[in-house]
Tab-separated table of C-alpha atoms in Angstrom:
chain	number	residue	atom	x	y	z
A	143	MET	CA	175.173	40.957	-16.649
A	144	LYS	CA	175.297	43.181	-20.209
A	145	HIS	CA	177.778	42.311	-22.481
A	146	ILE	CA	180.747	44.454	-22.974
A	147	PRO	CA	182.210	44.875	-26.783
A	148	LEU	CA	186.292	42.995	-26.737
A	149	ILE	CA	187.819	45.306	-29.142
A	150	ALA	CA	191.756	43.877	-29.656
A	151	PHE	CA	194.209	46.317	-31.197
A	152	PHE	CA	196.623	45.212	-32.602
A	153	LYS	CA	199.597	47.631	-32.225
A	154	PRO	CA	203.007	45.956	-32.012
A	155	PHE	CA	204.773	49.188	-30.790
A	156	ASP	CA	204.644	52.357	-31.262
A	157	TYR	CA	205.248	54.242	-33.454
A	158	PHE	CA	205.281	57.780	-35.582
A	159	TYR	CA	205.187	59.424	-38.706
A	160	LEU	CA	205.546	62.826	-39.929
A	161	ASN	CA	201.998	63.085	-41.126
A	162	PRO	CA	200.047	62.619	-37.581
A	163	THR	CA	197.358	61.343	-39.115
A	164	THR	CA	197.826	57.488	-38.645
A	165	ARG	CA	198.992	58.522	-34.488
A	166	LEU	CA	195.525	60.170	-33.999
A	167	TYR	CA	193.634	57.091	-35.094
A	168	HIS	CA	195.411	54.894	-32.521
A	169	GLU	CA	195.246	57.762	-29.709
A	170	ILE	CA	191.170	57.502	-30.818
A	171	LEU	CA	190.953	53.903	-30.547
A	172	GLU	CA	192.560	53.516	-27.023
A	173	ALA	CA	190.435	55.638	-25.700
A	174	THR	CA	187.791	53.573	-26.600
A	175	PRO	CA	185.268	51.871	-24.432
A	176	GLY	CA	186.185	48.136	-24.851
A	177	VAL	CA	189.317	48.375	-26.253
A	178	VAL	CA	192.447	46.256	-25.644
A	179	THR	CA	195.465	47.563	-27.286
A	180	VAL	CA	197.796	43.994	-27.737
A	181	SER	CA	201.299	45.502	-27.996
A	182	LEU	CA	205.197	42.755	-28.729
A	183	ASP	CA	204.598	43.729	-24.753
A	184	ASN	CA	201.949	41.444	-23.412
A	185	TYR	CA	200.355	39.947	-26.675
A	186	ALA	CA	201.444	36.161	-24.346
A	187	ASP	CA	198.210	37.715	-21.535
A	188	LEU	CA	195.763	37.163	-24.800
A	189	SER	CA	196.989	34.466	-26.273
A	190	VAL	CA	196.853	32.431	-23.639
A	191	SER	CA	193.950	33.331	-21.569
A	192	ARG	CA	192.465	31.810	-25.608
A	193	ALA	CA	190.039	35.206	-26.031
A	194	SER	CA	187.692	35.445	-28.639
A	195	PRO	CA	187.419	39.562	-29.078
A	196	ASP	CA	184.529	40.742	-31.174
A	197	VAL	CA	186.769	42.930	-33.408
A	198	VAL	CA	190.202	42.769	-34.167
A	199	VAL	CA	191.936	46.076	-35.008
A	200	PHE	CA	195.261	46.145	-36.591
A	201	THR	CA	198.094	48.151	-38.346
A	202	PRO	CA	200.349	46.879	-41.171
A	203	PHE	CA	202.994	45.980	-38.742
A	204	VAL	CA	202.199	43.254	-37.936
A	205	PHE	CA	203.188	41.190	-40.647
A	206	LEU	CA	206.546	42.293	-39.276
A	207	GLY	CA	207.183	38.744	-38.228
A	208	LYS	CA	205.807	36.820	-41.374
A	209	SER	CA	209.838	35.805	-42.780
A	210	ARG	CA	213.657	38.022	-42.620
A	211	GLU	CA	212.394	39.805	-45.931
A	212	ILE	CA	209.319	41.298	-44.725
A	213	PHE	CA	211.431	42.004	-41.554
A	214	ALA	CA	214.316	43.592	-43.111
A	215	ASP	CA	213.306	45.848	-45.558
A	216	THR	CA	210.128	46.811	-43.176
A	217	ILE	CA	213.178	47.859	-40.154
A	218	SER	CA	214.748	49.509	-43.337
A	219	ARG	CA	211.347	51.713	-44.004
A	220	LEU	CA	210.997	52.471	-39.868
A	221	LYS	CA	214.384	54.054	-39.615
A	222	ARG	CA	214.106	55.806	-43.015
A	223	ALA	CA	210.683	57.574	-42.042
A	224	TYR	CA	209.361	56.619	-38.594
A	225	ASN	CA	210.262	58.165	-35.272
A	226	VAL	CA	210.218	54.292	-33.853
A	227	PRO	CA	211.591	54.975	-29.943
A	228	LEU	CA	211.920	50.846	-29.033
A	229	LEU	CA	213.510	50.609	-32.156
A	230	SER	CA	216.377	48.218	-31.084
A	231	LEU	CA	214.839	46.017	-29.200
A	232	ILE	CA	212.457	44.768	-31.989
A	233	THR	CA	213.838	41.654	-33.084
A	234	PHE	CA	212.189	39.063	-35.948
A	235	GLU	CA	211.668	36.096	-33.495
A	236	GLU	CA	209.333	38.549	-31.222
A	237	CYS	CA	207.438	39.488	-34.288
A	238	GLU	CA	206.890	36.289	-35.848
A	239	ARG	CA	205.655	34.492	-32.319
A	240	TYR	CA	203.196	38.066	-32.209
A	241	LEU	CA	202.440	36.960	-35.670
A	242	LYS	CA	201.719	33.765	-34.627
A	243	ALA	CA	199.090	35.508	-31.924
A	244	PHE	CA	197.566	37.851	-33.704
A	245	LEU	CA	196.604	35.113	-36.424
A	246	GLU	CA	194.874	33.304	-34.162
A	247	ILE	CA	193.292	35.214	-31.875
A	248	ARG	CA	191.912	36.915	-36.148
A	249	GLU	CA	190.790	33.707	-36.579
A	250	ARG	CA	188.569	33.616	-33.285
A	251	SER	CA	187.256	36.840	-33.838
A	252	PRO	CA	184.034	37.578	-36.131
A	253	SER	CA	185.386	40.817	-37.267
A	254	SER	CA	188.484	42.733	-38.624
A	255	VAL	CA	189.198	46.471	-39.266
A	256	ALA	CA	192.906	46.700	-40.696
A	257	LEU	CA	194.136	50.472	-40.818
A	258	MET	CA	194.726	51.588	-44.032
A	259	THR	CA	195.774	55.106	-43.442
A	260	GLU	CA	198.983	55.521	-44.752
A	261	TYR	CA	197.662	53.329	-48.382
A	262	ASP	CA	198.517	55.250	-51.344
A	263	LEU	CA	195.779	54.030	-53.868
A	264	HIS	CA	198.692	53.687	-56.510
A	265	ALA	CA	200.387	51.547	-54.707
A	266	MET	CA	197.737	49.261	-53.344
A	267	ASP	CA	198.876	45.733	-53.939
A	268	GLU	CA	195.782	42.582	-53.629
A	269	GLU	CA	198.815	40.386	-52.434
A	270	ASP	CA	199.554	43.021	-49.531
A	271	PRO	CA	199.463	41.247	-46.322
A	272	ALA	CA	197.094	43.770	-44.742
A	273	ILE	CA	195.079	43.028	-47.916
A	274	SER	CA	194.913	39.617	-48.841
A	275	LEU	CA	194.436	38.395	-44.868
A	276	GLY	CA	190.524	40.517	-45.689
A	277	GLN	CA	188.680	37.325	-47.754
A	278	ARG	CA	186.528	37.143	-45.079
A	279	GLU	CA	183.172	39.429	-46.362
A	280	THR	CA	183.270	40.754	-41.941
A	281	ASP	CA	186.855	41.623	-42.914
A	282	TYR	CA	187.321	45.744	-43.198
A	283	PHE	CA	189.333	48.684	-43.965
A	284	LEU	CA	189.318	51.611	-42.904
A	285	MET	CA	191.195	54.411	-44.987
A	286	SER	CA	189.506	56.773	-47.001
A	287	GLY	CA	186.935	55.478	-49.449
A	288	PRO	CA	185.640	56.231	-53.512
A	289	GLU	CA	183.595	59.697	-52.521
A	290	LEU	CA	187.598	60.205	-51.655
A	291	TYR	CA	189.322	60.628	-54.662
A	292	ASP	CA	189.052	62.496	-58.070
A	293	PHE	CA	191.139	61.004	-60.194
A	294	ASP	CA	189.224	62.511	-63.389
A	295	LEU	CA	189.244	66.103	-62.503
A	296	HIS	CA	193.240	64.845	-62.552
A	297	VAL	CA	193.776	62.584	-65.431
A	298	ARG	CA	191.772	63.828	-67.185
A	299	GLY	CA	190.834	67.696	-66.502
A	300	ASN	CA	192.418	70.769	-66.521
A	301	ILE	CA	195.436	68.884	-63.763
A	302	SER	CA	196.704	66.919	-66.243
A	303	LYS	CA	198.396	70.297	-68.250
A	304	THR	CA	201.041	70.374	-65.476
A	305	ASN	CA	202.654	66.809	-66.791
A	306	PHE	CA	201.356	64.601	-63.330
A	307	ASN	CA	201.130	61.918	-65.446
A	308	HIS	CA	204.890	61.650	-65.625
A	309	ASP	CA	204.237	61.441	-61.445
A	310	LEU	CA	202.503	58.025	-61.369
A	311	ASN	CA	201.598	54.998	-63.478
A	312	ALA	CA	198.257	55.024	-64.433
A	313	ASP	CA	197.024	51.639	-64.334
A	314	SER	CA	197.968	51.196	-61.100
A	315	VAL	CA	195.663	54.050	-60.171
A	316	SER	CA	193.287	52.209	-61.849
A	317	MET	CA	193.707	48.743	-60.002
A	318	GLY	CA	193.167	50.539	-56.488
A	319	TYR	CA	190.385	52.732	-57.422
A	320	ASP	CA	188.146	49.267	-58.641
A	321	PHE	CA	189.737	47.342	-55.689
A	322	MET	CA	188.490	49.870	-53.319
A	323	MET	CA	185.066	50.459	-55.799
A	324	ALA	CA	184.587	45.477	-55.085
A	325	LYS	CA	184.566	46.373	-51.844
A	326	GLN	CA	183.176	50.068	-50.599
A	327	HIS	CA	181.026	47.956	-48.640
A	328	ARG	CA	183.662	46.920	-46.446
A	329	ILE	CA	184.756	50.150	-46.411
A	330	VAL	CA	185.027	52.032	-42.960
A	331	SER	CA	185.819	55.707	-44.435
A	332	LEU	CA	187.403	57.347	-42.603
A	333	PRO	CA	189.848	60.108	-43.571
A	334	HIS	CA	192.680	62.353	-41.347
A	335	VAL	CA	191.942	64.069	-39.202
A	336	MET	CA	193.488	66.777	-36.713
A	337	ALA	CA	193.892	67.532	-33.186
A	338	PRO	CA	192.919	70.057	-30.682
A	339	GLN	CA	196.136	71.763	-29.863
A	340	GLU	CA	196.059	71.795	-33.827
A	341	PHE	CA	193.391	74.703	-34.484
A	342	HIS	CA	194.306	78.487	-34.506
A	343	LEU	CA	192.217	80.934	-32.711
A	344	SER	CA	189.341	81.948	-34.969
A	345	SER	CA	189.902	85.833	-33.510
A	346	THR	CA	193.272	85.542	-34.663
A	347	ILE	CA	192.595	84.148	-37.790
A	348	ARG	CA	190.720	87.417	-38.555
A	349	HIS	CA	192.534	90.147	-36.304
A	350	GLY	CA	195.967	88.947	-36.550
A	351	ASP	CA	198.466	89.666	-39.056
A	352	LYS	CA	200.235	87.755	-41.242
A	353	SER	CA	203.995	88.570	-43.209
A	354	ARG	CA	203.052	86.142	-45.988
A	355	ARG	CA	200.836	86.012	-48.707
A	356	ILE	CA	200.889	83.145	-50.440
A	357	SER	CA	203.012	79.647	-49.769
A	358	VAL	CA	202.504	76.477	-51.650
A	359	PRO	CA	202.808	74.169	-48.521
A	360	GLY	CA	203.404	70.870	-48.719
A	361	ALA	CA	205.237	67.030	-51.085
A	362	SER	CA	205.884	68.728	-54.079
A	363	TYR	CA	203.596	66.970	-56.849
A	364	ALA	CA	202.859	68.053	-60.135
A	365	PRO	CA	199.702	70.836	-59.351
A	366	ARG	CA	202.420	72.973	-56.825
A	367	ARG	CA	205.092	72.754	-58.612
A	368	ALA	CA	203.108	74.426	-61.992
A	369	ALA	CA	202.387	76.397	-59.428
A	370	VAL	CA	205.273	77.563	-57.994
A	371	SER	CA	207.250	77.916	-61.430
A	372	GLN	CA	204.108	79.767	-63.758
A	373	VAL	CA	202.666	82.248	-60.089
A	374	ILE	CA	205.091	82.337	-57.040
A	375	SER	CA	208.220	83.061	-59.376
A	376	GLN	CA	206.173	86.358	-60.405
A	377	TYR	CA	206.894	88.057	-57.182
A	378	PRO	CA	210.084	88.257	-55.482
A	379	LYS	CA	209.576	87.782	-52.087
A	380	GLU	CA	207.066	84.974	-52.016
A	381	ILE	CA	209.579	82.875	-54.507
A	382	ILE	CA	212.618	83.289	-52.275
A	383	LEU	CA	210.268	82.737	-49.302
A	384	HIS	CA	209.201	79.468	-51.199
A	385	LEU	CA	213.186	78.423	-51.920
A	386	ILE	CA	213.888	79.447	-48.177
A	387	ASP	CA	211.114	76.581	-47.569
A	388	LYS	CA	212.651	74.713	-49.365
A	389	ILE	CA	215.965	74.938	-47.972
A	390	ALA	CA	214.858	74.053	-44.573
A	391	TYR	CA	212.098	70.971	-45.956
A	392	ARG	CA	215.670	69.808	-47.117
A	393	ALA	CA	217.684	70.486	-43.669
A	394	GLY	CA	214.186	68.963	-41.933
A	395	ARG	CA	214.736	65.638	-43.664
A	396	VAL	CA	218.776	65.278	-42.949
A	397	ILE	CA	218.178	65.884	-39.151
A	398	PRO	CA	220.013	62.478	-37.773
A	399	SER	CA	217.416	62.520	-35.150
A	400	SER	CA	213.927	60.882	-36.061
A	401	SER	CA	211.809	62.602	-33.151
A	402	LEU	CA	213.200	65.709	-33.908
A	403	SER	CA	212.963	65.357	-37.986
A	404	HIS	CA	209.587	65.347	-37.644
A	405	LYS	CA	209.049	68.286	-34.195
A	406	PHE	CA	210.852	70.394	-36.458
A	407	LEU	CA	209.288	69.992	-39.546
A	408	ASN	CA	205.480	69.614	-38.126
A	409	GLY	CA	206.268	73.034	-36.276
A	410	TYR	CA	207.732	74.735	-39.548
A	411	TYR	CA	205.542	73.644	-41.688
A	412	GLN	CA	202.625	75.248	-39.269
A	413	LYS	CA	203.994	77.596	-38.623
A	414	LEU	CA	204.835	78.878	-43.251
A	415	ILE	CA	200.783	77.928	-43.801
A	416	THR	CA	199.792	80.816	-40.256
A	417	ALA	CA	202.189	82.730	-41.402
A	418	SER	CA	200.056	82.794	-45.173
A	419	ARG	CA	197.008	83.984	-45.999
A	420	ILE	CA	196.843	81.929	-48.825
A	421	SER	CA	198.023	78.686	-48.463
A	422	PHE	CA	197.396	76.688	-52.042
A	423	THR	CA	197.097	72.965	-52.408
A	424	CYS	CA	196.337	69.639	-54.814
A	425	GLY	CA	194.535	66.614	-53.784
A	426	SER	CA	198.650	63.464	-53.706
A	427	THR	CA	199.479	61.441	-56.817
A	428	SER	CA	196.376	59.728	-57.528
A	429	GLY	CA	193.879	62.692	-56.839
A	430	TYR	CA	192.691	61.889	-53.710
A	431	PHE	CA	192.115	63.613	-49.899
A	432	VAL	CA	195.398	65.166	-48.206
A	433	ARG	CA	195.673	66.513	-45.009
A	434	LYS	CA	196.645	69.790	-46.119
A	435	PHE	CA	192.935	70.472	-47.847
A	436	ILE	CA	191.700	70.406	-43.280
A	437	GLU	CA	195.118	71.261	-41.954
A	438	ILE	CA	195.218	75.192	-43.980
A	439	PRO	CA	191.822	76.027	-42.577
A	440	ALA	CA	192.424	74.751	-39.046
A	441	PHE	CA	195.801	76.454	-39.271
A	442	GLY	CA	193.901	80.215	-39.975
A	443	SER	CA	195.290	79.936	-43.937
A	444	CYS	CA	192.804	80.798	-46.409
A	445	LEU	CA	192.922	77.349	-48.077
A	446	CYS	CA	193.762	77.784	-52.433
A	447	THR	CA	192.576	74.722	-54.697
A	448	PHE	CA	190.691	73.302	-57.543
A	449	ASN	CA	186.815	72.795	-57.578
A	450	TYR	CA	187.936	68.691	-56.149
A	451	SER	CA	184.694	66.813	-55.957
A	452	PHE	CA	186.036	64.771	-52.690
A	453	LEU	CA	185.599	68.170	-51.261
A	454	ALA	CA	182.475	69.024	-50.924
A	455	GLN	CA	181.536	65.534	-49.833
A	456	LEU	CA	183.427	66.369	-46.897
A	457	GLY	CA	181.732	69.817	-46.554
A	458	LEU	CA	183.730	72.213	-48.257
A	459	HIS	CA	182.023	74.365	-51.193
A	460	PRO	CA	184.021	76.611	-53.112
A	461	ASP	CA	183.570	80.204	-52.606
A	462	ILE	CA	182.407	79.126	-48.862
A	463	HIS	CA	185.044	77.807	-47.597
A	464	TYR	CA	188.020	77.863	-49.905
A	465	LEU	CA	189.185	79.970	-53.208
A	466	PRO	CA	188.817	77.910	-56.488
A	467	ILE	CA	190.242	77.821	-59.226
A	468	GLU	CA	190.373	75.484	-62.861
A	469	THR	CA	194.211	76.772	-63.881
A	470	VAL	CA	196.588	77.406	-61.141
A	471	ASN	CA	197.388	80.711	-63.053
A	472	GLU	CA	194.229	81.598	-61.189
A	473	ILE	CA	196.021	82.216	-57.810
A	474	GLY	CA	197.529	85.341	-59.253
A	475	VAL	CA	194.811	86.453	-59.609
A	476	TYR	CA	193.497	86.110	-56.064
A	477	ILE	CA	197.144	87.600	-54.815
A	478	GLU	CA	196.855	90.929	-56.888
A	479	LYS	CA	192.890	90.893	-54.853
A	480	LEU	CA	195.039	91.046	-51.800
A	481	ASN	CA	195.000	94.791	-51.250
A	482	ASP	CA	191.706	95.566	-51.730
A	483	LEU	CA	189.610	95.365	-48.110
A	484	GLU	CA	186.551	93.876	-49.177
A	485	PHE	CA	188.210	90.671	-50.789
A	486	MET	CA	190.589	90.101	-47.961
A	487	GLN	CA	186.981	90.068	-45.499
A	488	HIS	CA	186.340	87.695	-47.981
A	489	VAL	CA	189.601	85.357	-47.685
A	490	ASN	CA	188.520	85.605	-43.658
A	491	ASP	CA	184.910	84.786	-43.660
A	492	LEU	CA	186.600	81.417	-45.817
A	493	THR	CA	188.985	80.733	-43.574
A	494	ILE	CA	186.535	80.871	-40.266
A	495	ALA	CA	183.580	79.315	-42.362
A	496	ALA	CA	186.193	76.164	-43.288
A	497	HIS	CA	187.824	76.032	-39.895
A	498	ASN	CA	184.922	76.067	-38.075
A	499	GLN	CA	183.301	72.719	-40.048
A	500	ILE	CA	186.395	71.040	-40.324
A	501	LEU	CA	186.291	71.062	-36.582
A	502	LYS	CA	182.484	69.958	-36.771
A	503	CYS	CA	183.962	66.999	-38.916
A	504	HIS	CA	186.912	66.825	-38.872
A	505	SER	CA	188.953	67.049	-35.450
A	506	VAL	CA	189.890	64.587	-33.028
A	507	TYR	CA	185.965	64.686	-31.293
A	508	ALA	CA	184.258	63.698	-34.024
A	509	ARG	CA	186.015	60.838	-35.148
A	510	HIS	CA	185.673	59.411	-32.112
A	511	LYS	CA	182.285	59.684	-31.844
A	512	GLN	CA	181.658	58.640	-35.876
A	513	LEU	CA	184.937	55.673	-34.877
A	514	GLY	CA	182.546	54.692	-32.008
A	515	GLU	CA	179.461	54.201	-33.732
A	516	THR	CA	181.229	52.107	-36.804
A	517	LEU	CA	183.291	49.542	-34.154
A	518	GLN	CA	179.651	48.981	-32.144
A	519	LEU	CA	177.712	48.298	-35.658
A	520	ILE	CA	180.515	45.585	-37.008
A	521	ILE	CA	180.219	44.348	-33.567
A	522	GLN	CA	176.302	43.790	-33.929
A	523	GLY	CA	176.906	43.083	-38.288
A	524	ARG	CA	174.910	45.842	-39.045
A	525	PHE	CA	177.660	47.001	-40.693
A	526	SER	CA	178.054	48.003	-44.574
A	527	GLY	CA	180.349	50.032	-45.476
A	528	SER	CA	180.603	54.704	-45.387
A	529	TYR	CA	180.993	57.192	-47.296
A	530	TRP	CA	181.196	61.655	-46.884
A	531	ASP	CA	177.631	63.335	-48.392
A	532	ASN	CA	178.233	66.906	-47.699
A	533	GLY	CA	180.120	66.633	-44.757
A	534	GLU	CA	178.187	63.439	-43.259
A	535	TYR	CA	179.359	60.965	-42.640
A	536	ARG	CA	177.087	58.800	-44.035
A	537	TYR	CA	175.941	54.677	-43.678
A	538	ARG	CA	175.469	52.354	-46.492
A	539	ASP	CA	172.608	50.239	-47.276
A	540	ALA	CA	172.869	46.428	-45.780
């Protein structure tokens, strides 16, 4: 009789973050054959059965029961930034028993995968439980691999001229990057992903009306601040719309219900990007691939950004999939050219090409296949890390 692999997915409870990537990975996992979700409701069943999963996949929240201090700090963070429908029912004692069961079952499993899609490079700490637990050569980390960072461009390139260094501790970034380089043979390099319902129709990209020429959505990283102060501020309509965006963002943040807050903010940003002919974004504080790079084309706007090396790794190329710039002032050149019909055709072509590339390589459909194949290789003992190369998800040689 053929052995059906058992993949134990330790997710103590349902939780929703403003960025939907983690939630989408949960849904992908739970739709994968052989996966059993182990929550606070049913962990005792698996523990009592003395099951030995082929691989254990877990979220960082399994560690709520490590200490009362960690529990209190994490619950506070969950209240601030997450929507956790049953948060009031979660107790330290139950989390403590859950963690014990997790550690026992993980010990019986030959491999593990830590879901670290919400970790920032500059905040990585080897003392973090999710990292310190992964001491075996068969313990893996699902996160953006080192090929999806362009630290050099952010710190030593033109972007540094926007006072970028005020936003982070470069030593912390270097420590995180060194960790990833040392562990690259154990990294499952699966970055942000888009759900089917998030994709705009190609026909409306080409023929739909746009009420905005340019937008700068998302967190105010230094290059985005510079784009607003140096370029957007020169256009009365655009700066007024940007100020409205800021007010809407702040209003969304103070909505008491985290569920309603997330719904409002996600809906607002999707609408403002969809309404924009061009949308500018940049890498994160530490210079890596963020979800806006794929949200913008998926939502039907033309991506305008720096020529990051990781974009080519993901299959996105300048003047084929996005409008490239070297300095934020060049955004103004593109805004002025929007009156030219030939340039407008070029903008539409870029948007559709990027939209199609993301649907092909970075949609839930693509990630389901990529993650499923990766888990099978881990179970077979044949996984030695993965990486991206010109839009192709590849495996490192053993």
